[in-house]
XYZ file of C-alpha atoms in Angstrom:
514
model
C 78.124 101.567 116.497
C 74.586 102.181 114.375
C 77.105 105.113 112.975
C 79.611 102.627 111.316
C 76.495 99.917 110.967
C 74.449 102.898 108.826
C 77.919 103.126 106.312
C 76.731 100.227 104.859
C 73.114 100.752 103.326
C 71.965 102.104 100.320
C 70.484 105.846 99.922
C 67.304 104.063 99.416
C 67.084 102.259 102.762
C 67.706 105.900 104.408
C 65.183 107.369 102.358
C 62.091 104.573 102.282
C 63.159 102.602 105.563
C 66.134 103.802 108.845
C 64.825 107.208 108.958
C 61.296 106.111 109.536
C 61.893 103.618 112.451
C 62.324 105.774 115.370
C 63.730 109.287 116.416
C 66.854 108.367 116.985
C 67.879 106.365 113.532
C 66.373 109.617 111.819
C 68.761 112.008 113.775
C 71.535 109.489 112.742
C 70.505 109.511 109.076
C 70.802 112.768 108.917
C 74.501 112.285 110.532
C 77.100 114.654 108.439
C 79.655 111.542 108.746
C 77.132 109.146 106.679
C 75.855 112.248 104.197
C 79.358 113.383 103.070
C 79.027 110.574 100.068
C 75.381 110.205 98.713
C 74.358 107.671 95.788
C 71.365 107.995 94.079
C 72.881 105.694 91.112
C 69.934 103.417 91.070
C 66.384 104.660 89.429
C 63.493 104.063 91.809
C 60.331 104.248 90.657
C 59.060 107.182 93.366
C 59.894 110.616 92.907
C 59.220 110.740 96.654
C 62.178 112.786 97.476
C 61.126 115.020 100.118
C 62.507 118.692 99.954
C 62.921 118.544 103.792
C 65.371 115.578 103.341
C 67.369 117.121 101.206
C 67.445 120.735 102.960
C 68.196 119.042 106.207
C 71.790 117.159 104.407
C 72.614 119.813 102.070
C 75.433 120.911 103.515
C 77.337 117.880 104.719
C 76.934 116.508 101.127
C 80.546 116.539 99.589
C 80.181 114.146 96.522
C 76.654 112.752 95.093
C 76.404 109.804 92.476
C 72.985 109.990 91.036
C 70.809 108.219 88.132
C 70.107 110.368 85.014
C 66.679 109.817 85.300
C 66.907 112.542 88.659
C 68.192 115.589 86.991
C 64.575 116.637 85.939
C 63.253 115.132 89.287
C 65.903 117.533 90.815
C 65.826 120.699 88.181
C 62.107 120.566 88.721
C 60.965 120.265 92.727
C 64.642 121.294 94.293
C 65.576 124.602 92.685
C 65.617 125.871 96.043
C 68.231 123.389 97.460
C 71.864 123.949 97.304
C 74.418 121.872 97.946
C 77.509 124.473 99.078
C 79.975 122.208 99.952
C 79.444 119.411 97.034
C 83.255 119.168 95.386
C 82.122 115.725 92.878
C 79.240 115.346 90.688
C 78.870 111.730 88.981
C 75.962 110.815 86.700
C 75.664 107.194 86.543
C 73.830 106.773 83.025
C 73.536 108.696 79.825
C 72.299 111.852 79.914
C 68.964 112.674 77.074
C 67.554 115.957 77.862
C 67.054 117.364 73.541
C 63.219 117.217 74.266
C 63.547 119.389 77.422
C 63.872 123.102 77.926
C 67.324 124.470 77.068
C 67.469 125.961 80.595
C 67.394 122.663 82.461
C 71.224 122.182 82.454
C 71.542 125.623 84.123
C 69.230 125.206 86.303
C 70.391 121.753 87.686
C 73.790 122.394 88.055
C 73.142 125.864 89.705
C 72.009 123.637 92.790
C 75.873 122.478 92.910
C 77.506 126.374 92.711
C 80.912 124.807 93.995
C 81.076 121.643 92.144
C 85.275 120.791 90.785
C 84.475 117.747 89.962
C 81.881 116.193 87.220
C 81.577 113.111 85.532
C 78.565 112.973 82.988
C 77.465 111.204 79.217
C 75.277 112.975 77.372
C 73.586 110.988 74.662
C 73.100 113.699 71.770
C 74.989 116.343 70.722
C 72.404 118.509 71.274
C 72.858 117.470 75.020
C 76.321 117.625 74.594
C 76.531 121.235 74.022
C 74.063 122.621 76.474
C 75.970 120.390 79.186
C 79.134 121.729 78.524
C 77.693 126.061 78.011
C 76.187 125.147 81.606
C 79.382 124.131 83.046
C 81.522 126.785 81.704
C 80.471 129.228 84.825
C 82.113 126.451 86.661
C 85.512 126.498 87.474
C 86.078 122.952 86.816
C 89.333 120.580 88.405
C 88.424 117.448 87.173
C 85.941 116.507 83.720
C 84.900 113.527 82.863
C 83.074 113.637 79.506
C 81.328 110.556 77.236
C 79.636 110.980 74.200
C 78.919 108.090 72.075
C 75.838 108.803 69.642
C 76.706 109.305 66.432
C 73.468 109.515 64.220
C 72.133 113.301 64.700
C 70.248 115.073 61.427
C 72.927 117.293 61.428
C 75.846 114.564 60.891
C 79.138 116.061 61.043
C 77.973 119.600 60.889
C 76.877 118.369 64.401
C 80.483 116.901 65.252
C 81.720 120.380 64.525
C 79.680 122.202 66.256
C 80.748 119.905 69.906
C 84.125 120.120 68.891
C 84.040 123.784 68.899
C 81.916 124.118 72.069
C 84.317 121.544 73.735
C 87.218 123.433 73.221
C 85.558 127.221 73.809
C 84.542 125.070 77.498
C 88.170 123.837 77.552
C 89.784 127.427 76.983
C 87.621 128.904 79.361
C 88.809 126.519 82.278
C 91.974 128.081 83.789
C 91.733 125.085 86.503
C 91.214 122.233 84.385
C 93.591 119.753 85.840
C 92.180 116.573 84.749
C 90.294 115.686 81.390
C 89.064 112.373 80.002
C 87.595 112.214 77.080
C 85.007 109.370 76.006
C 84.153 109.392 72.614
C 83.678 106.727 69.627
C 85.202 108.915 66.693
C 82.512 112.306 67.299
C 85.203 114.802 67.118
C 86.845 116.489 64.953
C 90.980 115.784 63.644
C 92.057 118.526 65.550
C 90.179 118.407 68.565
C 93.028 117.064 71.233
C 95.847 119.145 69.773
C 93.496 121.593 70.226
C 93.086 120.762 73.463
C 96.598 120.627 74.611
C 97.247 124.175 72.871
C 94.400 125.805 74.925
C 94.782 124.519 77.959
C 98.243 124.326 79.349
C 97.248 123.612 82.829
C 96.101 119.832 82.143
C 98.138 117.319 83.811
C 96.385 114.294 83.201
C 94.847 113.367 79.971
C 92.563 110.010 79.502
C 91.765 109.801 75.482
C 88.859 107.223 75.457
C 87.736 105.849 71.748
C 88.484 109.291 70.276
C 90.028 109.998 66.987
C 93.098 110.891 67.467
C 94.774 112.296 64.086
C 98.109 111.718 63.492
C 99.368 114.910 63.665
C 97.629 115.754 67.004
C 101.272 116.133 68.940
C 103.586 117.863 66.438
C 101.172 120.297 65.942
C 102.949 122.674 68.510
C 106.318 122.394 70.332
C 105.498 124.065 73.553
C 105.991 122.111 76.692
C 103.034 120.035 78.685
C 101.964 120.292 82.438
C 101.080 116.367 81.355
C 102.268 114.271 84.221
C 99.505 111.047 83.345
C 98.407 110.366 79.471
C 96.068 107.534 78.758
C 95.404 106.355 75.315
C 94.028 102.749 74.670
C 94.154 101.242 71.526
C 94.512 103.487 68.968
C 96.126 102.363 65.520
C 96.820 105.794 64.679
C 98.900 106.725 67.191
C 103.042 105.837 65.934
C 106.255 106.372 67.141
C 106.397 110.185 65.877
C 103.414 110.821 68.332
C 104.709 108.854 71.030
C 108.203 111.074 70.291
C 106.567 114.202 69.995
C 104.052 113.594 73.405
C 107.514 112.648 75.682
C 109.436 115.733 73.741
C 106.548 117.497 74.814
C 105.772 116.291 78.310
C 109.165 115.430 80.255
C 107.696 115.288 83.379
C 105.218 112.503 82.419
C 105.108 109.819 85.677
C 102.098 107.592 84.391
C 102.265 106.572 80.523
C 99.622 103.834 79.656
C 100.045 102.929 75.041
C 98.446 100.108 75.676
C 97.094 98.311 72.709
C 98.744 100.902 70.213
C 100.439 98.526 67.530
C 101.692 100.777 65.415
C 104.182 101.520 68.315
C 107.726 100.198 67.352
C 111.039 99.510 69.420
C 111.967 102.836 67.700
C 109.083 104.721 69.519
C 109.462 102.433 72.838
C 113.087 104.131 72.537
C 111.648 107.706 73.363
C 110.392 106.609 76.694
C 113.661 105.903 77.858
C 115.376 108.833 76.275
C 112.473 111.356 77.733
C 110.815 110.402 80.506
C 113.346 110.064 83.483
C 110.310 110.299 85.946
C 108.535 107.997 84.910
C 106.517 105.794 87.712
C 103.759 103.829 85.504
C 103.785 102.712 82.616
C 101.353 100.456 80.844
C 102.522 98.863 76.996
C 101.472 95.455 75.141
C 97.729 94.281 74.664
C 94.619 94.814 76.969
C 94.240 91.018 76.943
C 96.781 88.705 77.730
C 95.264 86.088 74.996
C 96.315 88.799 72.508
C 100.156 89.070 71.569
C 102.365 91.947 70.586
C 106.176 92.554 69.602
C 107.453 94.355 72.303
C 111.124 92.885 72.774
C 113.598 92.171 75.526
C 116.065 95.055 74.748
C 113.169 97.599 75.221
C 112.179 96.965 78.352
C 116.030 96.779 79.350
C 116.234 100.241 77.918
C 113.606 101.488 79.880
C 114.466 100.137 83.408
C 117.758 101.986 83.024
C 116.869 104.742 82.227
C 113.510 105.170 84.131
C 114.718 103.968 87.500
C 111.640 105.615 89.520
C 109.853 103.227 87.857
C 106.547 101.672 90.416
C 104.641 99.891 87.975
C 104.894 98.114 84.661
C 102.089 96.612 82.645
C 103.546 94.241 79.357
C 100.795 91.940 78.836
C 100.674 89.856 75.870
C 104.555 90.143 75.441
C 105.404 87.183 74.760
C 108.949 88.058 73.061
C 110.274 89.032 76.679
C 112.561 86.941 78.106
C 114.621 86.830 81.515
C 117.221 89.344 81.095
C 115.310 92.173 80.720
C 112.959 91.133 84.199
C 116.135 90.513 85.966
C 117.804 93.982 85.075
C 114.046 95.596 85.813
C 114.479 94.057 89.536
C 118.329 95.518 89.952
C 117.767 98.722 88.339
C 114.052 99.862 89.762
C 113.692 98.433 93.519
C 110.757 100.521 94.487
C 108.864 98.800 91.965
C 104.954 98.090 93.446
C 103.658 96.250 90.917
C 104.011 93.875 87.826
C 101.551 92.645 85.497
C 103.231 89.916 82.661
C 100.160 88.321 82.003
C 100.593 86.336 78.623
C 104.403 86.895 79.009
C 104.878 83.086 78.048
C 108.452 82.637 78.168
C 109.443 83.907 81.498
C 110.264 81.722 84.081
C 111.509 81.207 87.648
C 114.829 83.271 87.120
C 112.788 86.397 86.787
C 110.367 85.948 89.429
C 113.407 85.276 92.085
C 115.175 88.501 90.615
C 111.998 90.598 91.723
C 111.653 88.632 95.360
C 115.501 89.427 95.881
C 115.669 92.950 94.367
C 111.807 94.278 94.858
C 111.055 94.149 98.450
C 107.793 96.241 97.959
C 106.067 94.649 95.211
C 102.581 94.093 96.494
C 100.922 93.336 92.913
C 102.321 90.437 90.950
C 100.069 88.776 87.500
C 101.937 86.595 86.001
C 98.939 84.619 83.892
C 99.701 82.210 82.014
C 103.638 81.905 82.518
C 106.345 79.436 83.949
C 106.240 80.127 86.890
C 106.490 77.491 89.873
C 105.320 76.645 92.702
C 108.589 76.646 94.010
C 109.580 80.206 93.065
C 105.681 81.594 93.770
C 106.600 80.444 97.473
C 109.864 82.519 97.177
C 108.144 85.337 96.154
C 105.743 85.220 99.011
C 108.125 84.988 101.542
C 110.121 87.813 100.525
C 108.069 90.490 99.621
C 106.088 91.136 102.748
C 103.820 93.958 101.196
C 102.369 91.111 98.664
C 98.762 91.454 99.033
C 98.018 90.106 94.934
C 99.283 87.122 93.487
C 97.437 86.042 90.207
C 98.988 82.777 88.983
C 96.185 81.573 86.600
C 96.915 79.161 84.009
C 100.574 78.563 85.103
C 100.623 74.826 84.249
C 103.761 74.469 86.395
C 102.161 75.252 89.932
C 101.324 71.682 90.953
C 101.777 69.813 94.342
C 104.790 67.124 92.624
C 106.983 68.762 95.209
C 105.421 71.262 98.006
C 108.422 70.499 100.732
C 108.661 74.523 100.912
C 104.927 74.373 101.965
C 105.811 71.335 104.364
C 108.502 73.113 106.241
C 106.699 76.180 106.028
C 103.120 74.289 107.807
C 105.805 72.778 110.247
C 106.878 75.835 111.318
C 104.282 76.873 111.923
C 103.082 74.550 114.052
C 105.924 74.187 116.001
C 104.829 78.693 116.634
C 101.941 77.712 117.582
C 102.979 74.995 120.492
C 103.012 76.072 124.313
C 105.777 77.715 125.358
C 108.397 76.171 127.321
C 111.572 77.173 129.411
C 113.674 75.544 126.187
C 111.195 77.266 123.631
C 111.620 80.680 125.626
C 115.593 80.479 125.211
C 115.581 79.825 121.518
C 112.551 82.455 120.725
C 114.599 84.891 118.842
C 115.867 81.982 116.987
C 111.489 80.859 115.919
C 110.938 84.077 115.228
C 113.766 84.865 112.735
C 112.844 81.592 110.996
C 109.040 81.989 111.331
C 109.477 85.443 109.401
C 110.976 83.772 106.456
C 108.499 80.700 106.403
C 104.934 82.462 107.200
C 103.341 84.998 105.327
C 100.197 86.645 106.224
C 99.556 89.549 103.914
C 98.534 87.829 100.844
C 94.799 89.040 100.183
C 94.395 87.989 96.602
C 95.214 84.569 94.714
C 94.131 83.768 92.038
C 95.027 79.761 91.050
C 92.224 79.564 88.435
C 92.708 77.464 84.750
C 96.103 76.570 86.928
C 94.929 72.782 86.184
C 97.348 70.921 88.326
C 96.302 72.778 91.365
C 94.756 69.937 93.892
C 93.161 70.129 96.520
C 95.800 68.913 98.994
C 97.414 71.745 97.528
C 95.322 74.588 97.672
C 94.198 73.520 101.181
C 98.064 73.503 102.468
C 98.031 76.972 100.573
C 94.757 78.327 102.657
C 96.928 77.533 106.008
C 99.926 79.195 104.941
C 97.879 81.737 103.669
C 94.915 82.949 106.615
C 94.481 86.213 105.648
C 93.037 85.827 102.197
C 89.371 87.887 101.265
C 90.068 86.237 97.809
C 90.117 83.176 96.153
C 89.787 81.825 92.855
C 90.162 77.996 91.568
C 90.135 75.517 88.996
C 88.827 72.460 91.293
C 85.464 70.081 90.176
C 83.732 69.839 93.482
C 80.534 68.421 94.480
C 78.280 70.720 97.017
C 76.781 67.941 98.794
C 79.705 65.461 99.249
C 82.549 68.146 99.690
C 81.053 70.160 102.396
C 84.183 69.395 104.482
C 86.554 70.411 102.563
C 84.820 73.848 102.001
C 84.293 74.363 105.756
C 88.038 73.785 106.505
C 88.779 76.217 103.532
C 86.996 78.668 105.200
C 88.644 77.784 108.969
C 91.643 77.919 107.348
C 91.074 81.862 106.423
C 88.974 83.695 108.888
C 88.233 86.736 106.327
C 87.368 84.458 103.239
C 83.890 84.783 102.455
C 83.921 83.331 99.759
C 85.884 81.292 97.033
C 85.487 80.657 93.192
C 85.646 77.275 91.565
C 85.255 76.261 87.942
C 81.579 76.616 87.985
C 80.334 77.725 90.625
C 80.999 80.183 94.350
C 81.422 78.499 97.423
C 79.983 81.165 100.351
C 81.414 80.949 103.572
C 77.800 80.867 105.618
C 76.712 77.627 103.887
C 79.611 76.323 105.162
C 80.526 77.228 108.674
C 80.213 74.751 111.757
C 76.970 75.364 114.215
């Protein structure tokens, strides 16, 4: 029990407070179940890391999330510690070690001799370079590389000189799997089709604020190990990149353009010629108050030809219309997951297509759309995995006409009675019904800016609804004068802590009955 109490505290409370208390809480923060994942993420102001600590966890430490501020703390007072078995290094903030010896790099990561995975932001190029020479006697699986300063006395000589270093690193990794790459604009043209011609073992590629030259995918023909490409918001990238990449990379399963605009229908068209596999895919805007012209017939295109197809992200396309959700649902029914946030004209007909033909969705955001309440009950009942449901700023969600929540709250009641010889002989009969009226895997809804929400409405919702960790509203409430109506909010759903409302969070321990 202390084991699974102890998950819960911060590093800091094992190093300054638990261990100190009695024998016994030491020996357990020492455990190897609680030391496999160790954050240091937050600076303290002691350096009070004792060397016995360390030396006594060393070896149960499989991934360690520590501040910046450490790796001197560390490089200086703990060359003699090493961590055998740590697999994932993560520095929290950015990384400035130009006024330091050259050698500190080496001699920090030389504590971590089997580290695969590292996630670190250097913040001068300077840094930039000695990070990644120290890493290449790593045989890295997994980088995750930032570097945002742009103002060096060398100015792009400087740029030049990471970009070759980055991809001598790259070349030199025969195990590189997984590379993201964040960067505002400090590399050179070339650097990504550089990339992708030196290391042919990458199968995921995150492109992060980087400039990414137009010519970056033609500049070779030979086929990509690329099964996930990321790449937000970049103007430059057009339809002959986006035809070149899926020429490229057949066996892409995760594809995520959004916030490209200079992608056309004609480009859009290449996904569906190319990428048969496909399981994610992530087009239109990064904000759903943003729109883009992503039509009907492309997303029809895609569907059919992409039928593995899990998740799809359009937000912001507000051309889309019915026809193209409805042949999603019939032609891809293991989709998980939808997100048609700002997707203004679709309405009802879509949202029962995906009920009747996606039995597995368990994500559905459908901000600001047409949806009602009607057909958000629907969807509820019939897709049993739903565990998300964001219906924010869908005007037409309103309690005019909740008899599906009436029957559903009679139902349940009548469940819920004693049994009785009469109730016995027609249980199979209850329980068939009760499995289309009551739904108890919903975790997530989110009913904010949804201003016709009341709160008759979203208190029927909370019965219907018990097992919700998360709730978000659009209701004025007083604290004082309202009390009751939190605290049966909160009998309503056992595992809410607490709720949103326009202004302010109602927490469940104000609120609960002594």
């Amino acid at each position: 029990m202390l084991i699974e109490i102890f998950t819960y505290l911060p590093e800091w409370d094992f190093l300054r407070n638990a261990r100190h208390v009695c024998q016994i809480w030491n020996l357990i923060s020492t455990s190897p179940i609680l030391r496999q994942n160790v954050e240091l993420s937050k600076y303290m102001d002691s350096y009070a890391y004792p060397l016995k600590y360390f030396s006594a966890i060393q070896l149960y430490i499989k991934k360690l999330v520590m501040h910046s501020t450490y790796i001197q703390t560390f490089e200086k007072h703990h060359q003699d510690v090493k961590f055998e078995n740590l697999k994932s290094l993560h520095i929290t903030s950015k990384v400035q070690c130009t006024w330091w010896p050259n050698s500190i790099f080496n001699n920090f990561f030389s504590m971590f001799p089997n580290v695969q995975i590292i996630k670190i932001t250097p913040e001068f190029w300077r840094d930039a370079e000695n990070c990644l020479y120290a890493l290449s006697q790593f045989s890295i699986i997994e980088l995750d590389f930032g570097y945002y300063h742009g103002s060096n006395s060398y100015g792009t000589c400087g740029n030049l000189h990471l970009h070759y270093r980055f991809i001598q690193f790259v070349q030199g990794q025969k195990s590189l799997k997984i590379l993201k790459i964040r960067a505002s604009n400090y590399f050179a043209e070339d650097t990504v089709a550089q990339i992708l011609e030196k290391c042919p073992t990458l199968t995921s590629l995150n492109i992060s604020g980087a400039y990414v030259s137009a010519e970056s995918f033609k500049m070779s023909t030979n086929a990509l190990a690329l099964t996930e490409f990321y790449i937000k918001s970049q103007s430059e990238f057009t339809d002959d990149d986006l035809e070149a990449l899926t020429k490229r990379a057949p066996c892409l399963k995760t594809l995520n353009i959004e916030g490209c605009r200079s992608i056309t229908e004609r480009g859009f068209r290449h996904i569906a010629l190319n990428c048969s596999y496909l399981k994610r895919l992530f087009i239109g805007e990064l904000d759903s108050n943003c729109v883009t012209a992503v039509g009907s017939d492309v997303i029809t295109k895609i569907a059919k030809a992409c039928p593995h197809l899990e998740f799809l992200s359009v937000i912001g396309c507000s051309k889309l219309e019915d026809d193209c959700i409805m042949d999603l649902a019939s032609s891809c029914g293991s989709l998980r997951g939808i997100n048609l946030n700002g997707c203004t004209n679709i309405t009802d007909v879509s949202f029962f297509a995906l009920a009747d033909h996606c039995p597995l969705l368990n994500v559905c955001e459908v901000r600001n759309s047409a949806i009602s309440l009607k057909c958000a009950i629907y969807l509820i009942q019939h897709c049993k995995g739903l565990t998300k449901l964001n219906v924010s700023n869908c005007n037409n969600i309103d309690d005019k006409n909740y008899s599906e929540l009436e029957n559903m709250l009679e139902t349940q009641s009548q469940t819920n009675q004693p049994r009785t010889s009469s109730s016995v002989n027609s249980e199979l009969d209850m329980s068939s019904c009760s499995m289309h009226c009551f739904h108890s895997h919903l975790k997530d809804l989110d009913l904010s800016e949804s201003m016709h929400v009341t709160r008759t409405l979203a208190t029927k919702l909370t019965r219907i609804l018990p097992d919700l960790i998360s709730l978000k509203l659009s209701i004025s409430a007083d604290i004082e004068s309202d009390k009751e109506w939190f605290q049966e909010i909160f009998e309503n759903c056992v595992c809410l802590s607490e709720f949103k409302l326009s202004t302010t969070t109602i927490q469940r321990q104000d609120y609960l009955k002594l």
